[in-house]
Amino acid sequence: MKNLALVSFALAAPGAALSAADVHIDHALEFARCVPAGATVTKLAGDLGFVEGPVWLKADGVLVFSDIPNNELKQWSAAGGLTTYRKPSHNANGNIVDQAGRLLTCEHSGRRVAIQEKGGAVKTLVDSFEGKKLNSPNDVVVHSDGTVWFTDPEYGLKTNPATKQKEGKEQAGNFVYRHDPKTGKTTAVVRDFVQPNGLAFSPDGKKLYIADSGAPKHIRVFAVAADGTLDQGRVFCTIDKGGPDGIRVDTAGRVWSSAGDGVQIFAPDGKRIGKILVAESPANLCFGGADGKTLFITARKSLYSVKVAVTGAGR
Ligand code: MG
């Protein structure tokens, strides 16, 4: 460990070239592998409502993301700027693209995971579990086997001011689900989260990371069995500022999490490598751009980007 500390110290000098305002480095050697020296956080768009769910559409070379309160999916590209992708979006939140390039979208007011077929038709993929409506799907990922995994916290349901209860809630809890499009079957795979939120698979698909943005403010990791079941999981890391919302995994298996102070990067063993500090609190992020090495960050009312040295695993 002593030698490692010396190496880290030796490499701290080039690290100083980074804009001190934009980063916090815990492990200089590892951080340099993630974020190039001199990288700065750029604001691409502002004056939005509350932005979430960024996804890079490779085929179109554009970023799509959600403006939840404005009931709109936005589109951004360097050439085309900011435009409307879909409105109304049914207060869309998390987005992902499946193997066929179809856009999957979590809808708060739609209370469903929707899928947009190529050509434009938007259909319901999942809107119930055991005959009861979902709460308000928040974020979604697709496993390499084609199954769709999503979280269903209660953030999108209205709170009754008198009872403080969520109105119209039909599920017994805030679960994480696995949906198999081949069979149409939906299974609750995790039931003990307070508010399950962002989720992402390891590059080999054998681990699933899930953020709890409720009181725990941590990310848990689960082993994924071949039959799609999970083990009991364990705490992978805890977020020290704010809580985790959207998360992504890079090709080396590092976990990139939104947090109150920016994007926090964790090694596969759960140790924090450092932070990319952002002026507004990020809710979600994704890798994209022509080379896959732009990190797009949705943060409150604005969209930001930063050039990084790695790209994302999966879609
Ligand atoms: Mg979220």
CSV table of C-alpha atoms and ligand atoms in Angstrom, one decimal:
chain,number,residue,atom,x,y,z
A,1,MET,CA,0.0,0.0,0.0
A,2,LYS,CA,2.9,2.3,0.8
A,3,ASN,CA,4.3,1.9,-2.7
A,4,LEU,CA,0.9,2.5,-4.2
A,5,ALA,CA,0.6,5.7,-2.2
A,6,LEU,CA,4.0,6.9,-3.6
A,7,VAL,CA,2.9,6.1,-7.1
A,8,SER,CA,-0.3,8.1,-6.6
A,9,PHE,CA,1.6,11.0,-5.1
A,10,ALA,CA,4.0,11.0,-8.1
A,11,LEU,CA,1.2,11.1,-10.5
A,12,ALA,CA,-0.6,13.8,-8.6
A,13,ALA,CA,1.6,16.4,-10.4
A,14,PRO,CA,0.1,16.0,-13.9
A,15,GLY,CA,-3.3,15.7,-12.2
A,16,ALA,CA,-2.8,19.3,-11.1
A,17,ALA,CA,-3.3,20.3,-14.8
A,18,LEU,CA,-6.9,19.4,-14.4
A,19,SER,CA,-9.2,22.2,-13.7
A,20,ALA,CA,-9.3,22.1,-9.9
A,21,ALA,CA,-12.8,23.4,-9.9
A,22,ASP,CA,-14.1,20.5,-11.9
A,23,VAL,CA,-12.7,17.4,-10.2
A,24,HIS,CA,-12.0,15.8,-6.9
A,25,ILE,CA,-9.3,13.1,-7.1
A,26,ASP,CA,-9.1,10.2,-4.6
A,27,HIS,CA,-6.8,8.0,-6.6
A,28,ALA,CA,-4.6,9.9,-9.1
A,29,LEU,CA,-3.5,6.9,-11.2
A,30,GLU,CA,-6.9,5.5,-11.6
A,31,PHE,CA,-8.5,8.9,-12.1
A,32,ALA,CA,-6.1,9.7,-14.9
A,33,ARG,CA,-7.3,6.5,-16.7
A,34,CYS,CA,-10.9,7.8,-16.5
A,35,VAL,CA,-10.7,11.5,-17.1
A,36,PRO,CA,-8.0,13.1,-19.2
A,37,ALA,CA,-5.9,16.0,-17.8
A,38,GLY,CA,-7.5,19.3,-18.6
A,39,ALA,CA,-11.0,18.0,-19.1
A,40,THR,CA,-13.6,20.5,-18.2
A,41,VAL,CA,-17.4,20.3,-17.7
A,42,THR,CA,-19.3,22.1,-20.5
A,43,LYS,CA,-22.9,23.3,-20.2
A,44,LEU,CA,-24.7,22.3,-23.4
A,45,ALA,CA,-28.2,23.6,-22.6
A,46,GLY,CA,-30.0,25.2,-19.7
A,47,ASP,CA,-33.4,26.7,-18.7
A,48,LEU,CA,-35.1,23.3,-18.7
A,49,GLY,CA,-37.5,21.9,-16.1
A,50,PHE,CA,-35.8,18.9,-14.4
A,51,VAL,CA,-33.8,16.7,-16.7
A,52,GLU,CA,-33.1,13.0,-16.5
A,53,GLY,CA,-32.6,9.8,-18.5
A,54,PRO,CA,-29.9,10.6,-21.1
A,55,VAL,CA,-29.3,8.0,-23.8
A,56,TRP,CA,-27.1,8.1,-26.9
A,57,LEU,CA,-28.8,7.0,-30.1
A,58,LYS,CA,-25.8,5.7,-32.0
A,59,ALA,CA,-27.7,5.2,-35.3
A,60,ASP,CA,-28.8,8.9,-35.3
A,61,GLY,CA,-25.8,10.4,-33.6
A,62,VAL,CA,-28.0,12.3,-31.2
A,63,LEU,CA,-28.6,12.4,-27.4
A,64,VAL,CA,-32.1,11.9,-26.2
A,65,PHE,CA,-33.1,12.9,-22.6
A,66,SER,CA,-36.2,13.6,-20.5
A,67,ASP,CA,-37.5,16.9,-19.2
A,68,ILE,CA,-39.8,15.4,-16.7
A,69,PRO,CA,-42.0,18.3,-15.6
A,70,ASN,CA,-42.2,19.8,-19.1
A,71,ASN,CA,-43.6,16.4,-20.3
A,72,GLU,CA,-41.1,16.2,-23.1
A,73,LEU,CA,-38.3,14.1,-24.5
A,74,LYS,CA,-35.5,16.4,-25.8
A,75,GLN,CA,-32.9,15.8,-28.4
A,76,TRP,CA,-29.4,17.3,-28.6
A,77,SER,CA,-26.6,17.1,-31.0
A,78,ALA,CA,-23.6,19.4,-31.7
A,79,ALA,CA,-24.9,20.1,-35.2
A,80,GLY,CA,-28.6,20.3,-34.5
A,81,GLY,CA,-28.6,21.9,-31.0
A,82,LEU,CA,-31.6,21.3,-28.7
A,83,THR,CA,-34.9,20.2,-30.2
A,84,THR,CA,-38.0,18.2,-29.2
A,85,TYR,CA,-37.8,14.5,-29.7
A,86,ARG,CA,-41.3,13.6,-28.4
A,87,LYS,CA,-44.1,15.5,-26.7
A,88,PRO,CA,-46.1,14.6,-24.7
A,89,SER,CA,-43.7,12.1,-23.1
A,90,HIS,CA,-46.1,11.1,-20.2
A,91,ASN,CA,-43.5,12.6,-17.9
A,92,ALA,CA,-40.8,10.3,-19.1
A,93,ASN,CA,-37.7,9.6,-16.9
A,94,GLY,CA,-35.1,6.9,-17.6
A,95,ASN,CA,-34.3,5.9,-21.2
A,96,ILE,CA,-32.3,3.1,-22.8
A,97,VAL,CA,-31.8,1.5,-26.2
A,98,ASP,CA,-32.3,-2.2,-26.8
A,99,GLN,CA,-30.2,-4.5,-29.1
A,100,ALA,CA,-32.5,-3.7,-32.0
A,101,GLY,CA,-32.1,0.1,-31.5
A,102,ARG,CA,-35.5,0.6,-30.1
A,103,LEU,CA,-36.0,3.3,-27.4
A,104,LEU,CA,-37.3,2.1,-24.1
A,105,THR,CA,-38.7,4.8,-21.8
A,106,CYS,CA,-39.9,4.9,-18.2
A,107,GLU,CA,-43.0,7.1,-17.8
A,108,HIS,CA,-44.1,8.6,-14.5
A,109,SER,CA,-47.6,9.6,-15.5
A,110,GLY,CA,-47.9,6.8,-18.0
A,111,ARG,CA,-46.9,4.4,-15.2
A,112,ARG,CA,-45.3,2.1,-17.7
A,113,VAL,CA,-42.2,1.2,-19.6
A,114,ALA,CA,-42.9,2.2,-23.2
A,115,ILE,CA,-41.0,1.0,-26.3
A,116,GLN,CA,-40.7,3.0,-29.5
A,117,GLU,CA,-40.6,0.8,-32.5
A,118,LYS,CA,-38.5,1.9,-35.4
A,119,GLY,CA,-40.7,4.1,-37.5
A,120,GLY,CA,-42.1,5.9,-34.5
A,121,ALA,CA,-45.0,4.0,-32.9
A,122,VAL,CA,-44.8,4.1,-29.1
A,123,LYS,CA,-46.3,1.0,-27.4
A,124,THR,CA,-46.6,-0.3,-23.8
A,125,LEU,CA,-44.0,-2.9,-22.9
A,126,VAL,CA,-44.9,-3.3,-19.2
A,127,ASP,CA,-47.5,-1.4,-17.1
A,128,SER,CA,-48.5,-3.9,-14.4
A,129,PHE,CA,-47.3,-6.6,-12.1
A,130,GLU,CA,-49.6,-9.3,-10.7
A,131,GLY,CA,-52.6,-7.4,-12.2
A,132,LYS,CA,-51.8,-4.1,-10.4
A,133,LYS,CA,-50.5,-0.9,-11.9
A,134,LEU,CA,-46.8,-0.1,-11.5
A,135,ASN,CA,-45.9,2.9,-9.3
A,136,SER,CA,-43.9,5.2,-11.6
A,137,PRO,CA,-41.0,3.4,-13.4
A,138,ASN,CA,-37.8,5.4,-13.1
A,139,ASP,CA,-34.9,3.8,-14.9
A,140,VAL,CA,-34.4,0.8,-17.2
A,141,VAL,CA,-31.6,-1.3,-18.6
A,142,VAL,CA,-31.5,-4.2,-21.1
A,143,HIS,CA,-29.4,-7.3,-20.4
A,144,SER,CA,-27.4,-8.9,-23.2
A,145,ASP,CA,-30.0,-11.8,-23.1
A,146,GLY,CA,-32.7,-9.3,-24.2
A,147,THR,CA,-34.5,-9.1,-20.8
A,148,VAL,CA,-35.6,-5.6,-19.6
A,149,TRP,CA,-34.8,-4.6,-16.0
A,150,PHE,CA,-36.4,-1.6,-14.4
A,151,THR,CA,-36.9,0.2,-11.1
A,152,ASP,CA,-40.3,1.3,-9.8
A,153,PRO,CA,-40.0,3.8,-6.9
A,154,GLU,CA,-43.0,6.0,-6.0
A,155,TYR,CA,-41.5,9.4,-6.8
A,156,GLY,CA,-43.9,9.9,-9.7
A,157,LEU,CA,-47.1,9.4,-7.7
A,158,LYS,CA,-48.8,12.4,-6.1
A,159,THR,CA,-48.6,12.7,-2.2
A,160,ASN,CA,-52.0,13.3,-0.5
A,161,PRO,CA,-51.3,16.3,1.7
A,162,ALA,CA,-53.6,15.1,4.4
A,163,THR,CA,-52.6,11.5,4.7
A,164,LYS,CA,-49.0,11.9,3.4
A,165,GLN,CA,-49.7,8.7,1.4
A,166,LYS,CA,-49.0,8.2,-2.2
A,167,GLU,CA,-52.2,8.4,-4.2
A,168,GLY,CA,-53.2,5.6,-6.5
A,169,LYS,CA,-50.4,3.3,-5.3
A,170,GLU,CA,-51.3,-0.3,-6.1
A,171,GLN,CA,-48.1,-2.2,-5.5
A,172,ALA,CA,-47.2,-3.4,-2.0
A,173,GLY,CA,-43.7,-1.9,-2.3
A,174,ASN,CA,-41.1,-0.2,-4.5
A,175,PHE,CA,-39.7,-3.1,-6.4
A,176,VAL,CA,-37.1,-3.8,-9.1
A,177,TYR,CA,-38.5,-5.9,-12.0
A,178,ARG,CA,-37.2,-8.2,-14.8
A,179,HIS,CA,-39.4,-8.4,-17.9
A,180,ASP,CA,-38.8,-11.0,-20.5
A,181,PRO,CA,-40.2,-9.8,-23.9
A,182,LYS,CA,-40.1,-13.3,-25.3
A,183,THR,CA,-42.5,-14.7,-22.7
A,184,GLY,CA,-44.2,-11.4,-21.6
A,185,LYS,CA,-43.5,-12.4,-18.0
A,186,THR,CA,-42.6,-9.8,-15.4
A,187,THR,CA,-40.9,-10.9,-12.2
A,188,ALA,CA,-40.1,-8.8,-9.0
A,189,VAL,CA,-36.4,-9.5,-8.5
A,190,VAL,CA,-35.7,-7.1,-5.6
A,191,ARG,CA,-38.3,-6.1,-3.0
A,192,ASP,CA,-36.3,-4.5,-0.1
A,193,PHE,CA,-35.2,-1.1,-1.5
A,194,VAL,CA,-36.6,2.1,-0.1
A,195,GLN,CA,-36.5,3.9,-3.5
A,196,PRO,CA,-34.8,1.8,-6.2
A,197,ASN,CA,-33.5,4.2,-8.9
A,198,GLY,CA,-30.6,3.9,-11.4
A,199,LEU,CA,-29.4,0.4,-12.4
A,200,ALA,CA,-26.6,-1.0,-14.6
A,201,PHE,CA,-25.0,-4.3,-15.5
A,202,SER,CA,-21.3,-5.2,-15.3
A,203,PRO,CA,-19.7,-5.6,-18.7
A,204,ASP,CA,-20.1,-9.4,-18.5
A,205,GLY,CA,-23.8,-9.1,-17.4
A,206,LYS,CA,-23.1,-11.2,-14.3
A,207,LYS,CA,-23.5,-8.4,-11.8
A,208,LEU,CA,-26.3,-5.9,-11.4
A,209,TYR,CA,-25.8,-2.6,-9.7
A,210,ILE,CA,-28.9,-0.8,-8.3
A,211,ALA,CA,-29.0,2.6,-6.6
A,212,ASP,CA,-31.2,3.3,-3.6
A,213,SER,CA,-31.9,7.0,-3.6
A,214,GLY,CA,-34.1,6.7,-0.5
A,215,ALA,CA,-32.6,6.9,3.0
A,216,PRO,CA,-29.8,4.4,2.4
A,217,LYS,CA,-28.2,6.5,-0.4
A,218,HIS,CA,-26.0,3.6,-1.5
A,219,ILE,CA,-25.5,1.3,-4.5
A,220,ARG,CA,-26.0,-2.4,-4.0
A,221,VAL,CA,-24.5,-5.1,-6.2
A,222,PHE,CA,-26.2,-8.4,-7.0
A,223,ALA,CA,-24.9,-11.6,-8.7
A,224,VAL,CA,-27.1,-12.4,-11.7
A,225,ALA,CA,-27.7,-16.1,-12.2
A,226,ALA,CA,-28.2,-17.6,-15.7
A,227,ASP,CA,-31.9,-18.0,-15.0
A,228,GLY,CA,-32.3,-14.3,-14.2
A,229,THR,CA,-32.6,-14.6,-10.5
A,230,LEU,CA,-30.4,-12.5,-8.1
A,231,ASP,CA,-28.6,-13.3,-4.9
A,232,GLN,CA,-29.2,-11.2,-1.7
A,233,GLY,CA,-26.7,-8.5,-2.8
A,234,ARG,CA,-24.4,-6.4,-0.8
A,235,VAL,CA,-23.6,-2.7,-0.4
A,236,PHE,CA,-21.1,-1.8,-3.1
A,237,CYS,CA,-20.6,1.9,-2.2
A,238,THR,CA,-22.2,4.8,-0.3
A,239,ILE,CA,-22.6,8.3,-1.8
A,240,ASP,CA,-21.3,11.0,0.6
A,241,LYS,CA,-23.0,14.0,-1.0
A,242,GLY,CA,-26.7,13.8,-1.8
A,243,GLY,CA,-27.7,10.3,-3.1
A,244,PRO,CA,-27.2,8.1,-6.1
A,245,ASP,CA,-29.8,8.4,-8.9
A,246,GLY,CA,-28.7,7.3,-12.4
A,247,ILE,CA,-25.7,5.1,-12.7
A,248,ARG,CA,-23.6,3.7,-15.6
A,249,VAL,CA,-20.8,1.1,-15.8
A,250,ASP,CA,-17.8,1.6,-18.1
A,251,THR,CA,-16.1,-1.2,-20.1
A,252,ALA,CA,-13.5,-1.8,-17.3
A,253,GLY,CA,-16.3,-2.3,-14.8
A,254,ARG,CA,-16.1,1.0,-13.0
A,255,VAL,CA,-19.4,2.4,-11.7
A,256,TRP,CA,-20.2,6.1,-12.5
A,257,SER,CA,-22.9,7.4,-10.2
A,258,SER,CA,-24.7,10.7,-10.1
A,259,ALA,CA,-24.5,12.4,-6.7
A,260,GLY,CA,-25.3,15.7,-5.1
A,261,ASP,CA,-21.9,17.2,-6.0
A,262,GLY,CA,-21.3,15.7,-9.4
A,263,VAL,CA,-20.5,12.3,-10.9
A,264,GLN,CA,-18.6,9.9,-8.6
A,265,ILE,CA,-16.5,7.2,-10.1
A,266,PHE,CA,-16.0,3.9,-8.2
A,267,ALA,CA,-13.5,1.1,-9.0
A,268,PRO,CA,-15.0,-2.5,-9.4
A,269,ASP,CA,-14.0,-3.1,-5.8
A,270,GLY,CA,-16.2,-0.2,-4.6
A,271,LYS,CA,-13.4,2.2,-3.7
A,272,ARG,CA,-14.0,5.7,-4.9
A,273,ILE,CA,-11.6,6.9,-7.6
A,274,GLY,CA,-12.7,10.5,-7.7
A,275,LYS,CA,-15.4,12.9,-8.7
A,276,ILE,CA,-16.3,15.1,-11.6
A,277,LEU,CA,-17.8,18.2,-9.9
A,278,VAL,CA,-20.9,19.8,-11.6
A,279,ALA,CA,-22.4,23.2,-10.8
A,280,GLU,CA,-25.9,21.6,-10.5
A,281,SER,CA,-26.7,18.3,-8.9
A,282,PRO,CA,-26.7,15.5,-11.6
A,283,ALA,CA,-29.6,13.1,-11.7
A,284,ASN,CA,-28.3,10.9,-14.5
A,285,LEU,CA,-25.5,10.3,-17.0
A,286,CYS,CA,-24.6,8.3,-20.1
A,287,PHE,CA,-21.6,7.7,-22.4
A,288,GLY,CA,-22.0,8.8,-26.0
A,289,GLY,CA,-20.7,10.9,-28.8
A,290,ALA,CA,-19.0,9.6,-32.0
A,291,ASP,CA,-16.2,7.8,-30.1
A,292,GLY,CA,-18.4,6.9,-27.1
A,293,LYS,CA,-16.1,8.9,-24.8
A,294,THR,CA,-18.3,11.9,-24.1
A,295,LEU,CA,-20.1,11.7,-20.7
A,296,PHE,CA,-23.4,13.5,-20.9
A,297,ILE,CA,-24.9,14.6,-17.6
A,298,THR,CA,-28.4,15.7,-16.9
A,299,ALA,CA,-28.4,18.0,-13.9
A,300,ARG,CA,-31.5,19.8,-12.6
A,301,LYS,CA,-32.3,22.4,-15.3
A,302,SER,CA,-29.2,21.8,-17.5
A,303,LEU,CA,-27.4,19.4,-19.8
A,304,TYR,CA,-23.6,19.1,-19.4
A,305,SER,CA,-20.9,17.1,-21.0
A,306,VAL,CA,-17.2,16.2,-20.3
A,307,LYS,CA,-14.7,14.3,-22.4
A,308,VAL,CA,-13.6,11.2,-20.7
A,309,ALA,CA,-11.0,8.5,-21.4
A,310,VAL,CA,-13.3,5.5,-21.4
A,311,THR,CA,-16.6,4.4,-22.8
A,312,GLY,CA,-19.7,2.7,-21.4
A,313,ALA,CA,-20.5,-1.0,-21.2
A,314,GLY,CA,-23.7,-2.2,-22.8
A,315,ARG,CA,-26.1,0.4,-24.2
B,1,MG,MG,-33.6,8.2,-11.8
